[in-house]
């Protein structure tokens, strides 16, 4: 993967009348990257995708694709192609006509174009489907046709607007893996819009989390999950427990904090990735970073005590809501169900192991 | 419940009988060998059809009507494509008011329009009454119907289909030609047929604006004064019914093909 930015967004603003849809977007998207725009509906992620595609004008700022200014360049002249949420398969054409639609102005011979269409269909696993009527396809097949139709033009950037949201869970998970493979195979920059945090984590090299027209955090999935910069991002991606905390000092790259229910501990200043907001400090941790200790098991680091309030059994996992001693709100702890570990019952008292290295400080 | 259902069945039969029984009587008397329209029937004859075919004025009227109806159909459908496209796809100032005014002829009394147009034509252009003025009047009346049909067709188009074509390198015009037009084609055919049919049997405007040029309905009305001519009119009417059924079949064929092509659900009814 080269480090040259394929797309540069500089202070992009977009107004719809009085509504400020994009509030100063800055981002570099690298060539060959699988990049996701993640956020709740109405956060501006689709608007941003459409401004890159050229379907929406921006009010101010700069959009550059492959080092070229895109101002005044319409969608049909941009080196981008889009897979629409509804797939936008042309219902009156065959599968092959759909896939080959973008080649109409291509100077190559018909035989060469037919070959390109066949190759594109094979790439998305629809070999031999060319003669079928497009409207007779299933949801998953439509999506493959939409992909083939966009990729046949060898765009510099492929834009995907919630491409998996119309599929059922199983198919969606399969398509996620297929899309990743496809992206590696063609090496094209993919930009995916999604509201599904799991989908974004699974598929992306980097994710921009958007709230209310702004990018709240742009990082790789692991950093985003482990070190969210704000409580809002932490809450949106997976589950995070929060406990009130008080900061007692900061020295030599370490911060001393007093956490309600856990006690006093030292954490690295890297565990406080967010900016200082001046509000009340709190400590966050993921459900899987705590461990419910069974009888006689020793904690590897620190431990505290609590009472099980709720038990949710998921088969491979059990989620416990545990009320730590001295804390009003229960925290969620997830445990893998392995042989020999009994599932606790509601009301049981338990010891909980934790480690300061898994905490995140928001201040 | 059962008796209730039977009541509705009777109602349906009575309704359909009232609607179609008079029409079934037309061919009966058209082939009846008598000048008086009454039972019992006399003998079988095709004489009235022969008299119809020999009637030069009638043929002229039919030709006039065909010219008027086809021109009106093409003109009003073309205008309706523009209006329906504009109103479903774009937002512009005064859209509601403009569309409301365009659709107004649907509810305006035709006689009022006929008189108003007649006065304007005579005052402004002098005596120009003829087929051309009838076509103008009919276009005014037919366009709202065509818009209503085409708006539904354009409305059901997914906007992202256009964007996809544009994204794949087409321009606005080729997108319209390659994607939009084929997908609204069933609507276009429906609009053409409806405009044609409305224009074909329109009487008031044709009577006011035609001057000395009679269309078929105007001619038929003028002939009703002569009892002798009535069996010929029956023959004409029989032909009209036959043509109408043919048009209906064509329309239904195109509608079903359109539904099958786009993979939509068949909801029945050709409009």
Coordinates of C-alpha atoms in Angstrom, one line a residue:
Chain A
X1 CA 0.0 0.0 0.0
X2 CA 1.5 3.3 -1.0
X3 CA 1.1 6.3 1.3
X4 CA 0.1 8.8 -1.4
X5 CA -3.4 10.2 -0.6
X6 CA -5.9 9.2 -3.2
X7 CA -8.5 11.5 -1.8
X8 CA -7.8 14.7 0.1
X9 CA -10.6 16.5 1.9
X10 CA -9.8 20.0 3.2
X11 CA -12.2 21.9 5.4
X12 CA -15.2 20.6 3.4
X13 CA -18.5 22.4 4.3
X14 CA -21.9 21.7 2.9
X15 CA -25.1 23.6 3.6
X16 CA -28.6 22.6 2.6
X17 CA -30.3 26.0 3.0
X18 CA -29.7 26.7 6.7
X19 CA -28.8 23.1 7.6
X20 CA -25.1 22.6 8.1
X21 CA -24.7 19.0 6.9
X22 CA -20.9 18.9 6.7
X23 CA -19.0 21.0 9.2
X24 CA -15.4 21.2 8.1
X25 CA -14.3 17.7 7.1
X26 CA -10.5 17.1 6.9
X27 CA -9.2 13.7 5.9
X28 CA -6.7 12.0 3.6
X29 CA -7.7 8.7 2.2
X30 CA -4.8 6.6 1.0
X31 CA -4.6 4.8 -2.3
X32 CA -5.6 1.2 -2.0
X33 CA -7.2 1.7 1.4
X34 CA -10.5 0.2 2.6
X35 CA -11.9 3.3 4.3
X36 CA -15.2 3.5 6.1
X37 CA -17.4 6.4 7.0
X38 CA -19.3 5.3 10.1
X39 CA -22.0 7.1 12.0
X40 CA -25.6 7.2 13.0
X41 CA -28.2 8.2 10.3
X42 CA -28.1 11.9 9.6
X43 CA -24.5 12.3 10.6
X44 CA -23.5 13.4 7.1
X45 CA -21.7 10.2 6.0
X46 CA -23.8 9.7 2.9
X47 CA -23.6 13.4 2.0
X48 CA -19.8 13.2 2.3
X49 CA -19.8 10.1 0.0
X50 CA -22.0 11.9 -2.5
X51 CA -19.8 15.0 -2.5
X52 CA -16.8 12.7 -3.4
X53 CA -18.9 11.1 -6.2
X54 CA -19.9 14.5 -7.5
X55 CA -23.6 14.2 -6.9
X56 CA -23.6 17.0 -4.4
X57 CA -21.8 20.4 -4.6
X58 CA -19.8 21.5 -1.6
X59 CA -20.4 24.9 -0.1
X60 CA -16.7 25.5 0.6
X61 CA -13.5 23.6 1.0
X62 CA -11.5 21.4 -1.3
X63 CA -12.1 17.8 -2.6
X64 CA -9.1 16.4 -4.5
X65 CA -9.0 12.9 -6.1
X66 CA -5.7 11.6 -7.3
X67 CA -4.2 15.1 -6.8
X68 CA -6.7 16.7 -9.1
X69 CA -9.2 19.4 -7.9
X70 CA -12.8 18.2 -8.3
X71 CA -14.4 21.5 -8.3
X72 CA -16.8 21.8 -11.3
X73 CA -16.1 18.2 -12.3
X74 CA -19.4 16.4 -12.7
X75 CA -20.0 12.8 -11.5
X76 CA -19.8 11.3 -15.0
X77 CA -16.3 12.8 -15.4
X78 CA -14.8 11.7 -12.0
X79 CA -12.6 8.7 -11.6
X80 CA -15.1 7.3 -9.1
X81 CA -17.9 4.7 -9.4
X82 CA -20.6 4.1 -6.9
X83 CA -22.5 1.1 -5.6
X84 CA -25.9 2.4 -4.5
X85 CA -27.8 1.4 -1.4
X86 CA -30.7 0.2 -3.7
X87 CA -28.1 -1.2 -6.1
X88 CA -29.9 0.8 -8.9
X89 CA -29.8 -2.2 -11.3
X90 CA -31.4 -1.2 -14.6
X91 CA -34.5 -3.5 -14.6
X92 CA -35.1 -3.4 -18.3
X93 CA -31.6 -4.7 -19.2
X94 CA -30.0 -8.1 -18.9
X95 CA -27.2 -8.8 -16.3
X96 CA -24.6 -8.4 -19.0
X97 CA -26.1 -5.2 -20.4
X98 CA -26.1 -3.8 -16.8
X99 CA -22.5 -4.8 -16.2
X100 CA -21.4 -3.5 -19.6
X101 CA -23.4 -0.3 -19.4
X102 CA -20.4 1.9 -18.5
X103 CA -18.4 0.6 -21.5
X104 CA -20.8 2.2 -24.1
X105 CA -18.4 4.9 -24.8
X106 CA -15.4 2.6 -24.7
X107 CA -13.6 2.5 -28.0
X108 CA -12.7 -1.2 -27.7
X109 CA -14.4 -3.7 -30.0
X110 CA -17.6 -5.5 -29.0
X111 CA -15.8 -8.8 -28.6
X112 CA -13.3 -7.2 -26.2
X113 CA -16.1 -5.5 -24.2
X114 CA -18.0 -8.9 -24.0
X115 CA -14.8 -10.4 -22.6
X116 CA -14.5 -7.7 -20.0
X117 CA -18.1 -8.2 -19.0
X118 CA -17.6 -11.9 -18.6
X119 CA -14.5 -11.4 -16.6
X120 CA -16.2 -8.9 -14.3
X121 CA -19.1 -11.3 -13.8
X122 CA -16.7 -14.1 -13.0
X123 CA -14.9 -11.8 -10.5
X124 CA -18.1 -11.3 -8.5
X125 CA -19.1 -15.0 -8.7
X126 CA -21.8 -14.6 -11.3
X127 CA -20.2 -16.5 -14.2
X128 CA -22.8 -17.5 -16.8
X129 CA -25.5 -15.1 -15.5
X130 CA -25.0 -12.6 -18.3
X131 CA -28.1 -13.4 -20.3
X132 CA -30.5 -13.3 -17.3
X133 CA -33.0 -10.5 -16.8
X134 CA -31.7 -8.2 -14.1
X135 CA -35.1 -7.9 -12.4
X136 CA -35.2 -11.7 -11.7
X137 CA -32.1 -11.6 -9.5
X138 CA -32.0 -12.0 -5.7
X139 CA -30.8 -9.3 -3.4
X140 CA -27.3 -10.7 -3.1
X141 CA -27.0 -11.2 -6.8
X142 CA -28.1 -7.7 -7.5
X143 CA -25.4 -6.4 -5.3
X144 CA -22.8 -8.5 -7.1
X145 CA -24.1 -7.0 -10.4
X146 CA -23.8 -3.5 -9.0
X147 CA -20.2 -4.3 -7.9
X148 CA -19.2 -5.7 -11.3
X149 CA -20.9 -2.8 -13.1
X150 CA -18.9 -0.3 -11.1
X151 CA -15.6 -2.2 -11.1
X152 CA -15.5 -2.9 -14.8
X153 CA -14.6 0.8 -15.4
X154 CA -11.5 0.4 -13.2
X155 CA -12.3 3.5 -11.2
X156 CA -9.6 5.0 -8.9
X157 CA -12.1 4.9 -6.1
X158 CA -15.1 2.7 -5.5
X159 CA -17.8 4.3 -3.3
X160 CA -20.2 2.0 -1.5
X161 CA -23.3 3.5 0.1
X162 CA -24.5 1.0 2.7
X163 CA -24.2 -1.8 0.2
X164 CA -25.0 -4.6 2.7
X165 CA -27.9 -3.1 4.6
X166 CA -30.6 -4.7 2.5
X167 CA -29.2 -8.3 2.9
X168 CA -30.0 -10.7 5.7
X169 CA -27.5 -11.4 8.4
X170 CA -25.8 -14.5 7.1
X171 CA -25.5 -13.2 3.5
X172 CA -24.3 -9.9 4.9
X173 CA -21.5 -11.6 6.8
X174 CA -20.5 -13.6 3.8
X175 CA -20.5 -10.5 1.6
X176 CA -18.3 -8.6 4.1
X177 CA -15.6 -11.2 3.7
X178 CA -16.0 -11.3 -0.1
X179 CA -15.8 -7.5 -0.4
X180 CA -12.5 -7.5 1.6
X181 CA -11.1 -10.2 -0.7
X182 CA -12.3 -8.3 -3.8
X183 CA -10.8 -5.1 -2.6
X184 CA -7.4 -6.8 -2.1
X185 CA -7.7 -8.4 -5.5
X186 CA -8.4 -5.3 -7.5
X187 CA -6.4 -2.9 -5.3
X188 CA -8.8 -0.1 -5.7
X189 CA -9.5 2.4 -3.0
X190 CA -12.9 1.5 -1.4
X191 CA -14.9 4.0 0.6
X192 CA -17.7 2.4 2.5
X193 CA -20.6 4.2 4.2
X194 CA -22.2 2.3 7.0
X195 CA -24.1 2.7 10.2
X196 CA -23.1 -0.8 11.4
X197 CA -20.1 -0.5 13.6
X198 CA -19.4 -4.2 13.4
X199 CA -19.3 -4.1 9.6
X200 CA -16.9 -1.1 9.7
X201 CA -14.6 -2.9 12.2
X202 CA -14.5 -6.1 10.2
X203 CA -13.9 -4.6 6.8
X204 CA -11.9 -1.4 7.1
X205 CA -8.3 -0.4 7.2
X206 CA -9.3 2.9 8.7
X207 CA -12.6 4.3 9.9
X208 CA -13.8 7.8 10.2
X209 CA -16.5 8.0 12.9
X210 CA -18.9 10.9 12.2
X211 CA -21.4 12.7 14.4
X212 CA -23.4 15.7 13.3
X213 CA -21.4 16.6 10.2
X214 CA -18.0 16.2 11.8
X215 CA -15.4 13.5 12.0
X216 CA -15.1 12.6 15.7
X217 CA -12.3 10.2 15.3
X218 CA -10.3 8.8 12.4
X219 CA -8.3 5.7 13.2
X220 CA -7.7 2.1 12.4
X221 CA -10.3 -0.3 13.9
X222 CA -8.2 -1.5 16.8
X223 CA -7.2 1.9 18.0
X224 CA -10.8 3.1 17.5
X225 CA -12.0 0.2 19.7
X226 CA -9.3 0.2 22.3
X227 CA -8.6 3.9 22.6
X228 CA -11.7 6.0 21.7
X229 CA -11.1 9.7 22.0
X230 CA -14.5 10.5 23.4
X231 CA -17.3 8.8 25.3
X232 CA -19.5 9.3 22.3
X233 CA -17.2 7.3 20.0
X234 CA -16.7 4.7 22.7
X235 CA -20.5 4.3 23.1
X236 CA -21.1 4.1 19.4
X237 CA -18.5 1.4 18.8
X238 CA -19.3 -1.7 20.8
X239 CA -20.2 -1.5 24.5
X240 CA -18.2 0.5 27.0
X241 CA -18.6 0.7 30.8
X242 CA -18.0 4.1 32.4
X243 CA -17.1 4.8 36.0
X244 CA -16.7 8.2 37.6
X245 CA -13.0 9.0 38.3
X246 CA -10.9 11.7 39.9
X247 CA -7.4 12.6 38.6
X248 CA -4.8 12.9 41.4
X249 CA -1.7 13.8 39.5
X250 CA 0.2 13.4 36.3
X251 CA 4.0 12.8 36.1
X252 CA 6.5 11.0 33.8
X253 CA 3.8 9.9 31.3
X254 CA 1.6 8.4 34.0
X255 CA -1.7 9.6 35.4
X256 CA -2.9 8.7 38.9
X257 CA -6.6 8.2 39.1
X258 CA -9.1 7.2 41.7
X259 CA -11.9 5.2 40.1
X260 CA -15.2 4.6 41.9
X261 CA -15.6 0.9 42.7
X262 CA -12.1 0.0 41.5
X263 CA -9.8 2.2 43.6
X264 CA -6.6 4.1 43.0
X265 CA -4.4 3.2 40.1
X266 CA -1.8 4.5 37.7
X267 CA -2.4 4.5 33.9
X268 CA -0.2 5.6 31.0
X269 CA -1.1 8.9 29.4
X270 CA -1.6 7.0 26.1
X271 CA -4.7 5.7 27.8
X272 CA -6.2 9.2 27.7
X273 CA -6.2 9.7 23.9
X274 CA -9.0 12.3 23.9
X275 CA -8.6 16.0 24.3
X276 CA -9.1 17.6 27.7
X277 CA -12.7 18.7 27.7
X278 CA -12.8 20.1 31.2
X279 CA -15.8 18.2 32.1
X280 CA -16.0 15.5 34.8
X281 CA -13.5 12.7 34.3
X282 CA -14.5 9.2 33.8
X283 CA -12.9 5.8 33.2
X284 CA -14.1 3.5 30.5
X285 CA -13.4 -0.2 29.9
X286 CA -14.7 -2.8 27.5
X287 CA -16.9 -5.7 28.9
X288 CA -14.2 -8.3 27.9
X289 CA -11.4 -6.6 29.9
X290 CA -12.9 -7.6 33.2
X291 CA -12.9 -11.2 34.4
X292 CA -15.3 -12.9 36.7
X293 CA -13.2 -15.1 39.0
X294 CA -14.4 -18.5 40.0
X295 CA -13.9 -20.1 43.4
X296 CA -10.2 -20.1 44.3
X297 CA -9.0 -18.5 41.1
X298 CA -6.4 -15.8 41.7
X299 CA -6.5 -12.4 39.9
X300 CA -3.4 -11.8 37.8
X301 CA -3.5 -8.0 38.6
X302 CA -6.1 -6.3 40.7
X303 CA -9.5 -7.5 41.9
X304 CA -12.7 -6.1 43.4
X305 CA -16.0 -7.5 44.5
X306 CA -19.6 -7.2 43.3
X307 CA -23.0 -8.8 42.9
X308 CA -24.5 -10.3 39.7
X309 CA -27.6 -8.3 38.7
X310 CA -28.4 -9.8 35.3
X311 CA -27.3 -12.8 33.3
X312 CA -27.7 -12.9 29.5
X313 CA -26.6 -16.2 28.0
X314 CA -25.5 -16.1 24.3
X315 CA -24.2 -19.6 23.8
X316 CA -20.6 -18.9 23.2
X317 CA -20.6 -15.9 25.6
X318 CA -22.4 -14.9 28.8
X319 CA -23.0 -11.2 29.6
X320 CA -23.2 -10.3 33.2
X321 CA -24.4 -7.0 34.6
X322 CA -22.4 -6.7 37.8
X323 CA -22.9 -4.2 40.5
X324 CA -19.5 -3.4 41.9
X325 CA -19.4 -2.6 45.6
X326 CA -19.8 1.1 46.1
X327 CA -21.1 1.8 42.6
X328 CA -24.8 2.5 41.8
X329 CA -24.9 1.5 38.2
X330 CA -24.0 -2.1 37.1
X331 CA -21.1 -2.6 34.7
X332 CA -21.3 -5.2 31.9
X333 CA -18.8 -8.0 31.8
X334 CA -18.6 -10.6 29.0
X335 CA -17.2 -14.0 29.6
X336 CA -16.4 -16.7 27.1
X337 CA -18.2 -19.9 28.1
X338 CA -15.5 -22.5 28.4
X339 CA -15.8 -26.0 29.8
X340 CA -15.4 -26.1 33.6
X341 CA -16.6 -22.5 34.0
X342 CA -20.1 -22.4 35.5
X343 CA -22.6 -19.7 34.4
X344 CA -23.3 -17.7 37.5
X345 CA -26.9 -17.0 38.6
X346 CA -28.5 -13.7 39.3
X347 CA -27.8 -12.4 42.8
X348 CA -24.6 -14.3 43.2
X349 CA -21.7 -12.5 44.8
X350 CA -18.5 -12.6 42.9
X351 CA -14.9 -11.4 42.6
X352 CA -13.9 -9.4 39.5
X353 CA -10.4 -9.2 38.2
X354 CA -9.3 -6.0 36.3
X355 CA -6.2 -4.4 35.1
X356 CA -5.2 -0.7 34.9
X357 CA -3.7 -1.2 31.4
X358 CA -7.2 -1.8 29.9
X359 CA -8.7 1.4 31.2
X360 CA -9.3 4.5 29.1
X361 CA -9.5 7.9 30.7
X362 CA -12.0 10.6 29.4
X363 CA -11.4 14.0 30.9
Chain B
X1 CA -71.9 -13.6 5.6
X2 CA -73.1 -15.9 2.7
X3 CA -76.2 -13.9 1.9
X4 CA -74.3 -10.7 2.1
X5 CA -71.9 -12.0 -0.5
X6 CA -74.8 -13.0 -2.8
X7 CA -76.2 -9.5 -2.5
X8 CA -73.0 -8.0 -3.7
X9 CA -72.9 -10.5 -6.6
X10 CA -76.3 -9.4 -7.7
X11 CA -75.3 -5.8 -7.4
X12 CA -72.2 -6.5 -9.5
X13 CA -74.2 -8.3 -12.2
X14 CA -76.8 -5.5 -12.4
X15 CA -74.1 -2.9 -12.6
X16 CA -72.3 -4.6 -15.4
X17 CA -75.6 -5.3 -17.3
X18 CA -76.5 -1.6 -17.1
X19 CA -73.0 -0.7 -18.3
X20 CA -72.7 -3.1 -21.2
X21 CA -76.2 -4.2 -22.3
X22 CA -76.8 -1.0 -24.4
X23 CA -73.4 -1.5 -26.1
X24 CA -74.4 -5.1 -27.0
X25 CA -77.5 -3.8 -28.6
X26 CA -75.5 -1.7 -31.1
X27 CA -74.2 -4.5 -33.3
X28 CA -77.7 -6.2 -33.0
X29 CA -79.4 -3.3 -34.7
X30 CA -76.4 -2.6 -37.0
X31 CA -77.0 -6.0 -38.6
X32 CA -80.8 -5.7 -38.4
X33 CA -82.6 -5.3 -41.7
X34 CA -84.9 -2.5 -40.7
X35 CA -84.8 1.3 -40.4
X36 CA -86.6 1.4 -37.1
X37 CA -84.7 0.6 -34.0
X38 CA -87.1 -1.8 -32.2
X39 CA -87.6 -5.4 -31.4
X40 CA -88.4 -7.9 -32.9
X41 CA -85.4 -8.1 -35.2
X42 CA -86.1 -8.5 -38.9
X43 CA -83.4 -10.1 -40.9
X44 CA -79.6 -10.1 -41.1
X45 CA -78.0 -7.5 -43.4
X46 CA -74.6 -5.9 -43.9
X47 CA -76.2 -3.1 -45.9
X48 CA -75.8 -0.5 -43.2
X49 CA -72.1 -1.1 -43.2
X50 CA -72.0 -0.8 -46.9
X51 CA -74.0 2.5 -46.7
X52 CA -71.5 3.6 -44.1
X53 CA -68.6 2.8 -46.3
X54 CA -70.2 4.7 -49.2
X55 CA -70.8 7.8 -47.2
X56 CA -68.2 10.4 -48.3
X57 CA -69.1 12.9 -45.6
X58 CA -68.8 10.2 -42.9
X59 CA -65.4 9.1 -44.3
X60 CA -64.3 12.7 -44.2
X61 CA -65.4 13.0 -40.6
X62 CA -63.6 9.8 -39.6
X63 CA -60.5 11.1 -41.3
X64 CA -60.8 14.4 -39.5
X65 CA -61.2 12.6 -36.2
X66 CA -58.2 10.4 -36.8
X67 CA -56.0 13.4 -37.7
X68 CA -57.2 15.3 -34.6
X69 CA -56.9 12.4 -32.2
X70 CA -53.4 11.3 -33.3
X71 CA -52.1 14.8 -33.4
X72 CA -53.6 15.5 -29.9
X73 CA -52.2 12.2 -28.5
X74 CA -48.7 13.0 -29.7
X75 CA -48.8 16.6 -28.7
X76 CA -50.3 16.2 -25.2
X77 CA -48.2 13.2 -24.4
X78 CA -45.0 15.1 -25.4
X79 CA -46.0 18.1 -23.3
X80 CA -47.0 15.7 -20.4
X81 CA -43.6 14.0 -20.5
X82 CA -42.0 17.4 -19.9
X83 CA -44.4 18.4 -17.2
X84 CA -44.4 15.1 -15.4
X85 CA -40.7 14.8 -15.4
X86 CA -40.3 18.4 -14.1
X87 CA -42.9 18.0 -11.3
X88 CA -41.6 14.6 -10.1
X89 CA -37.8 15.2 -10.3
X90 CA -37.2 18.8 -9.6
X91 CA -38.2 21.4 -7.1
X92 CA -38.8 24.9 -8.3
X93 CA -40.5 28.0 -7.2
X94 CA -44.3 28.0 -7.7
X95 CA -44.3 24.3 -8.6
X96 CA -47.6 23.6 -6.8
X97 CA -49.4 26.6 -8.4
X98 CA -48.1 25.8 -11.9
X99 CA -49.0 22.1 -11.7
X100 CA -52.4 23.0 -10.3
X101 CA -53.1 25.4 -13.2
X102 CA -52.0 22.8 -15.7
X103 CA -54.2 20.2 -14.2
X104 CA -57.2 22.6 -14.0
X105 CA -58.9 21.5 -17.3
X106 CA -59.7 18.2 -15.5
X107 CA -62.3 20.0 -13.5
X108 CA -63.2 23.0 -15.6
X109 CA -66.5 22.7 -17.5
X110 CA -65.6 22.0 -21.1
X111 CA -68.3 24.3 -22.4
X112 CA -66.8 27.2 -20.6
X113 CA -63.4 26.5 -22.1
X114 CA -64.9 26.0 -25.5
X115 CA -66.6 29.4 -25.4
X116 CA -63.6 31.2 -24.0
X117 CA -61.2 29.7 -26.6
X118 CA -63.7 30.4 -29.4
X119 CA -64.0 34.0 -28.5
X120 CA -60.2 34.4 -28.3
X121 CA -59.6 32.7 -31.6
X122 CA -62.3 34.7 -33.4
X123 CA -61.3 38.0 -31.9
X124 CA -57.5 37.6 -32.2
X125 CA -56.9 35.5 -35.2
X126 CA -60.1 35.9 -37.2
X127 CA -61.8 32.9 -38.8
X128 CA -59.1 30.2 -38.5
X129 CA -61.5 27.5 -37.1
X130 CA -60.7 24.0 -38.4
X131 CA -58.8 20.9 -37.5
X132 CA -55.9 22.9 -36.1
X133 CA -58.0 24.8 -33.6
X134 CA -59.7 21.5 -32.5
X135 CA -56.3 20.0 -31.9
X136 CA -55.2 22.9 -29.8
X137 CA -58.4 22.6 -27.7
X138 CA -58.1 18.9 -27.3
X139 CA -54.5 19.1 -26.3
X140 CA -55.5 21.4 -23.5
X141 CA -58.0 18.9 -22.2
X142 CA -55.9 15.7 -22.8
X143 CA -52.6 17.0 -21.3
X144 CA -53.8 16.8 -17.7
X145 CA -54.8 13.1 -18.2
X146 CA -51.5 12.3 -19.8
X147 CA -49.7 14.1 -16.9
X148 CA -51.6 12.1 -14.3
X149 CA -50.6 8.8 -16.0
X150 CA -47.0 9.8 -16.6
X151 CA -46.5 11.3 -13.2
X152 CA -47.2 7.9 -11.7
X153 CA -44.7 6.3 -14.1
X154 CA -42.0 8.9 -13.3
X155 CA -42.7 8.7 -9.6
X156 CA -42.1 5.0 -9.4
X157 CA -38.6 5.5 -10.9
X158 CA -35.8 5.1 -8.4
X159 CA -33.7 8.3 -8.5
X160 CA -30.6 6.3 -8.1
X161 CA -31.1 4.6 -11.5
X162 CA -30.5 8.0 -13.1
X163 CA -27.6 8.7 -10.8
X164 CA -26.1 5.3 -11.6
X165 CA -26.2 5.9 -15.3
X166 CA -24.7 9.3 -14.9
X167 CA -22.1 7.9 -12.6
X168 CA -21.2 5.3 -15.3
X169 CA -20.3 8.0 -17.7
X170 CA -23.6 9.0 -19.5
X171 CA -24.8 12.5 -19.7
X172 CA -28.2 13.8 -18.7
X173 CA -29.6 13.4 -22.2
X174 CA -28.3 9.9 -22.8
X175 CA -29.4 8.8 -19.3
X176 CA -32.9 10.0 -20.2
X177 CA -32.9 8.1 -23.5
X178 CA -31.3 4.9 -22.2
X179 CA -32.8 4.5 -18.8
X180 CA -35.7 6.8 -18.1
X181 CA -37.6 6.6 -21.3
X182 CA -37.6 2.8 -21.6
X183 CA -38.8 2.5 -18.0
X184 CA -41.6 4.9 -18.4
X185 CA -42.6 3.6 -21.9
X186 CA -45.7 1.7 -20.7
X187 CA -46.8 5.0 -19.2
X188 CA -46.1 6.8 -22.4
X189 CA -48.2 4.2 -24.4
X190 CA -51.0 4.6 -21.9
X191 CA -50.9 8.3 -22.1
X192 CA -51.0 8.2 -25.9
X193 CA -54.0 5.8 -25.9
X194 CA -56.0 7.8 -23.3
X195 CA -55.4 11.1 -25.1
X196 CA -56.3 9.5 -28.4
X197 CA -59.5 8.1 -27.0
X198 CA -60.6 11.3 -25.2
X199 CA -59.9 13.3 -28.3
X200 CA -61.6 10.8 -30.6
X201 CA -65.0 11.1 -28.9
X202 CA -64.8 14.7 -27.6
X203 CA -67.8 16.7 -28.8
X204 CA -68.1 20.1 -27.2
X205 CA -64.8 21.6 -28.1
X206 CA -64.9 20.0 -31.6
X207 CA -68.3 21.4 -32.2
X208 CA -67.3 24.9 -31.1
X209 CA -63.8 25.1 -32.6
X210 CA -64.3 23.1 -35.7
X211 CA -66.0 25.7 -37.8
X212 CA -67.2 23.9 -40.9
X213 CA -65.0 20.8 -40.3
X214 CA -66.9 18.1 -38.5
X215 CA -65.2 15.4 -36.5
X216 CA -66.9 12.0 -36.1
X217 CA -68.9 12.8 -32.9
X218 CA -70.1 16.1 -34.4
X219 CA -71.1 14.3 -37.6
X220 CA -72.9 11.6 -35.6
X221 CA -74.8 14.2 -33.6
X222 CA -75.9 16.0 -36.8
X223 CA -77.2 12.7 -38.3
X224 CA -79.4 11.9 -35.3
X225 CA -82.0 14.3 -36.6
X226 CA -82.6 11.9 -39.5
X227 CA -84.3 8.7 -38.4
X228 CA -83.3 7.1 -41.7
X229 CA -79.6 7.5 -40.8
X230 CA -79.8 5.9 -37.5
X231 CA -79.0 2.3 -38.6
X232 CA -75.9 3.6 -40.3
X233 CA -74.9 5.3 -37.0
X234 CA -75.4 2.0 -35.3
X235 CA -72.9 0.5 -37.8
X236 CA -70.5 3.3 -37.1
X237 CA -70.9 2.8 -33.4
X238 CA -70.3 -0.9 -33.8
X239 CA -67.0 -0.2 -35.6
X240 CA -66.0 2.2 -32.8
X241 CA -66.6 -0.4 -30.1
X242 CA -64.5 -2.9 -32.1
X243 CA -61.7 -0.3 -32.4
X244 CA -61.9 0.5 -28.7
X245 CA -61.6 -3.1 -27.7
X246 CA -58.5 -3.4 -29.9
X247 CA -57.0 -0.3 -28.3
X248 CA -57.7 -1.7 -24.9
X249 CA -56.0 -5.0 -25.8
X250 CA -52.9 -3.1 -27.1
X251 CA -52.8 -1.0 -23.9
X252 CA -53.1 -4.0 -21.7
X253 CA -50.4 -5.8 -23.7
X254 CA -47.9 -2.9 -23.2
X255 CA -48.8 -2.6 -19.6
X256 CA -48.2 -6.3 -18.8
X257 CA -45.0 -6.2 -20.8
X258 CA -43.8 -3.2 -18.9
X259 CA -44.6 -4.9 -15.6
X260 CA -42.8 -8.1 -16.6
X261 CA -39.8 -6.1 -17.9
X262 CA -39.3 -4.2 -14.7
X263 CA -40.2 -7.1 -12.5
X264 CA -42.9 -5.2 -10.7
X265 CA -46.0 -6.7 -9.2
X266 CA -49.1 -6.8 -11.4
X267 CA -51.7 -4.8 -9.6
X268 CA -54.3 -5.2 -12.4
X269 CA -56.1 -2.5 -14.3
X270 CA -54.4 -0.9 -17.3
X271 CA -54.0 2.6 -15.9

